[in-house]
Tab-separated table of C-alpha atoms in Angstrom:
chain	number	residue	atom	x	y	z
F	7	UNK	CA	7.830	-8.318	-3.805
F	8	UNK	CA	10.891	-8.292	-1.538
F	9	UNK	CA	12.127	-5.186	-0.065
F	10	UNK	CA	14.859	-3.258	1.315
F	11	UNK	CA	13.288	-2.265	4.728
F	12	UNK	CA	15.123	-0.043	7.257
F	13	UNK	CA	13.579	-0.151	10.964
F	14	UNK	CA	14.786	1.446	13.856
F	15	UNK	CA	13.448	2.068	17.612
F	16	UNK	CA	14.339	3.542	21.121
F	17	UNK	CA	14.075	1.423	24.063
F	18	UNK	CA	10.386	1.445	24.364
F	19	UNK	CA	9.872	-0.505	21.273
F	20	UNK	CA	12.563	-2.356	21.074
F	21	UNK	CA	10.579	-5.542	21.716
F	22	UNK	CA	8.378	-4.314	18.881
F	23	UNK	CA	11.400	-3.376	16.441
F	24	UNK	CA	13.005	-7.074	16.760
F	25	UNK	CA	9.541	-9.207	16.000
F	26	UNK	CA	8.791	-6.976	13.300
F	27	UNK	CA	12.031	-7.433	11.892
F	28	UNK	CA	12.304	-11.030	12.449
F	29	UNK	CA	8.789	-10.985	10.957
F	30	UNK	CA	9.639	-9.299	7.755
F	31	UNK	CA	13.028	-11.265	7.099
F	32	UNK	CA	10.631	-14.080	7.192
F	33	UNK	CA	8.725	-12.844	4.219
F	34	UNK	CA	11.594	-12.610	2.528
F	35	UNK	CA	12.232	-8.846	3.006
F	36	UNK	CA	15.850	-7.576	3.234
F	37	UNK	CA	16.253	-5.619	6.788
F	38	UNK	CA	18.210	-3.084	7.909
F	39	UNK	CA	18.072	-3.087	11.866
F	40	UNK	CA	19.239	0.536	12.982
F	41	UNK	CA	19.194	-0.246	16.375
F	42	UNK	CA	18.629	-0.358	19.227
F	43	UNK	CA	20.447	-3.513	20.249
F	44	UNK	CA	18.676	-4.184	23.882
F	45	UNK	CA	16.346	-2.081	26.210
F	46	UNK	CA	18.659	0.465	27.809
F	47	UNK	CA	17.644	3.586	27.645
F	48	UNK	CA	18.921	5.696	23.995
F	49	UNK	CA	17.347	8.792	22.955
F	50	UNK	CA	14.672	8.182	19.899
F	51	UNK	CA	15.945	11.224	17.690
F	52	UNK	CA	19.441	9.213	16.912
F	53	UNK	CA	17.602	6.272	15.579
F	54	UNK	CA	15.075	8.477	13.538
F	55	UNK	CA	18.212	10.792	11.603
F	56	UNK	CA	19.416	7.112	11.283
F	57	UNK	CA	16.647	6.189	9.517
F	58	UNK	CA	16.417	9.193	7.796
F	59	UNK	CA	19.872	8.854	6.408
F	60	UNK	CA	19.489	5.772	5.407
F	61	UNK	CA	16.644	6.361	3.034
F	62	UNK	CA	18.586	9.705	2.155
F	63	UNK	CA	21.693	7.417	0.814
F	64	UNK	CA	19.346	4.721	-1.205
F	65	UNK	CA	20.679	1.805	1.466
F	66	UNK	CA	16.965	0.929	2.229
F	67	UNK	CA	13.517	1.944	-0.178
F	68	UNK	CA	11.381	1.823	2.709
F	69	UNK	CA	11.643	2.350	6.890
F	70	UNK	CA	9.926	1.524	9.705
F	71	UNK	CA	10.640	3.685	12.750
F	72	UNK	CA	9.300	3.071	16.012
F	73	UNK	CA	9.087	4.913	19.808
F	74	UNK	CA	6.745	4.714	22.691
F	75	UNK	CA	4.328	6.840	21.004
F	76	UNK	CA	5.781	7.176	17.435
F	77	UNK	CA	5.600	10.525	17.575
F	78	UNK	CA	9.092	11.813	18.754
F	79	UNK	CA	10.720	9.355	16.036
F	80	UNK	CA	8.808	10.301	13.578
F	81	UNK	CA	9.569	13.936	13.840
F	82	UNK	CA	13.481	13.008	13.767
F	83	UNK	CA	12.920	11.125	10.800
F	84	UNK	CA	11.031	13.860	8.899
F	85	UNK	CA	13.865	16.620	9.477
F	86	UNK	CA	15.496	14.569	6.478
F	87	UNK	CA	13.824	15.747	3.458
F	88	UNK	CA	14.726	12.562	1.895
F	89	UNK	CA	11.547	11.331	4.517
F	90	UNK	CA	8.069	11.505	4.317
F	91	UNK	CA	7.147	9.799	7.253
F	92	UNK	CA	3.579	9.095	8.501
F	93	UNK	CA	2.887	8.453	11.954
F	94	UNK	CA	-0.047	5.412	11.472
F	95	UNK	CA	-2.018	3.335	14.002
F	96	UNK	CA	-4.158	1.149	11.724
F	97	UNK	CA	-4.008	0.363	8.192
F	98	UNK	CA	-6.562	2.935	6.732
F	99	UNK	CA	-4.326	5.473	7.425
F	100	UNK	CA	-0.897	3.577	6.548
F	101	UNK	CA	-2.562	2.990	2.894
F	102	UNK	CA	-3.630	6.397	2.595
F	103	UNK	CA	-0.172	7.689	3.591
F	104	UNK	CA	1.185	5.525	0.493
F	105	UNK	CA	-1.408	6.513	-1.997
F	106	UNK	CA	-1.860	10.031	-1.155
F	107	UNK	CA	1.607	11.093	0.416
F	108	UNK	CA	4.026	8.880	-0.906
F	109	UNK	CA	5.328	8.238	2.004
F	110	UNK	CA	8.257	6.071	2.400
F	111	UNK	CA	8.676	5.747	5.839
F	112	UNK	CA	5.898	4.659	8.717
F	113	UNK	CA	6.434	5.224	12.273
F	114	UNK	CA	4.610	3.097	14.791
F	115	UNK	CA	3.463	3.906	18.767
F	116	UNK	CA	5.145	0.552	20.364
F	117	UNK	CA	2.938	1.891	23.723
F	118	UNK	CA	-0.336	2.347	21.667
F	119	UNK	CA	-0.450	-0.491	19.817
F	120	UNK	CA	0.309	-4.251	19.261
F	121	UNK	CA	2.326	-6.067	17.374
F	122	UNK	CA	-0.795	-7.513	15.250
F	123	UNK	CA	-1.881	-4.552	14.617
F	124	UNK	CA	1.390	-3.473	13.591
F	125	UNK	CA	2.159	-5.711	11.318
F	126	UNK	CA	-1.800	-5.094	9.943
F	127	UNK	CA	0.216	-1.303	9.332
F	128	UNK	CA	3.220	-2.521	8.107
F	129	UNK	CA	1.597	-4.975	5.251
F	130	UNK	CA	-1.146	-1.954	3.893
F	131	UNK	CA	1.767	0.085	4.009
F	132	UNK	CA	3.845	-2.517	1.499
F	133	UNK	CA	0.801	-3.094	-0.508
F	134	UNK	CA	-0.284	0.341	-1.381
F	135	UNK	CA	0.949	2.296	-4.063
F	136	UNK	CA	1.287	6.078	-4.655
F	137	UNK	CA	-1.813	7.308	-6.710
F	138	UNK	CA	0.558	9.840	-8.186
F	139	UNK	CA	-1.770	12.510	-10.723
F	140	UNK	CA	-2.451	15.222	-8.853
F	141	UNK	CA	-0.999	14.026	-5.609
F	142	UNK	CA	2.777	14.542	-7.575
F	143	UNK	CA	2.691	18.321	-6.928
F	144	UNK	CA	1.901	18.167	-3.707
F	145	UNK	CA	4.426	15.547	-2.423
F	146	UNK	CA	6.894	17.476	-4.132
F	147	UNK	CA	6.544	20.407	-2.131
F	148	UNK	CA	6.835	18.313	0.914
F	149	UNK	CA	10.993	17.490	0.459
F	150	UNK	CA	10.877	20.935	-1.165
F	151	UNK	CA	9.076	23.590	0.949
F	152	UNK	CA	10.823	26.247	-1.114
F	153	UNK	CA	8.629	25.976	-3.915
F	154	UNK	CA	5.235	26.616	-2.415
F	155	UNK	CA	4.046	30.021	-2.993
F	156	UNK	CA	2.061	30.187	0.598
């Protein structure tokens, strides 16, 4: 099932960023390269509100963002509400992220892993669906924190 993917990176995984994009245009996914365009240095929140934005205004279903260590992007990408964004390392946890979290964004640690294992991420990710049930509640509360009584 093709895809509208969003991916963006700071400099650190840029390498990273441009074979998995290459990678998933060659499965027939359609890809939204946020950037970066080369290896000079750029600060990893602009790429993850990108990213976040993105999702926010429907142009992509699905991101990939991706720093040294994943985390910094990925906590850009979550101030969006519109993103639920799941810092993975192997695909265990990039399924359970899908079924449990609906999660529609993954974000990747270009310095902690490699691009095999990556892409191992990437494809659970794609393949997994939310569980939904009793997980709805729960994920709802996440772009919502308003509504939990805690």
């Amino acid at each position: 099932m093709s895809r509208r993917i969003a991916i963006a990176s700071d400099h650190a995984a840029f390498v990273m960023k441009s074979e998995l994009a290459e990678w998933l245009r060659g499965a027939g996914h359609e890809v939204l390269d946020l950037g970066p365009a080369n290896t000079d240095s750029v600060d990893y929140p602009d790429y993850g509100y990108a990213l976040g934005r993105a999702i926010e205004r429907g142009e992509a279903e699905t991101g990939i963002a991706l720093c040294g260590s994943g985390i910094g992007i990925s906590i850009a990408v979550n101030r969006n509400p519109a993103a639920r964004c799941a810092l993975v390392a192997e695909p265990l946890s990039a399924s359970l992220a899908r079924e449990h979290n609906d999660a529609n964004v993954i974000a990747l640690g270009a310095r902690l892993i490699g691009t095999e294992m990556a892409k191992a991420c990437v494809t659970a990710f794609l393949e997994t669906d939310f569980l939904g049930d009793r997980h709805v509640r729960r994920v709802e509360k996440l772009s919502h924190p308003e509504r939990s009584p805690a």
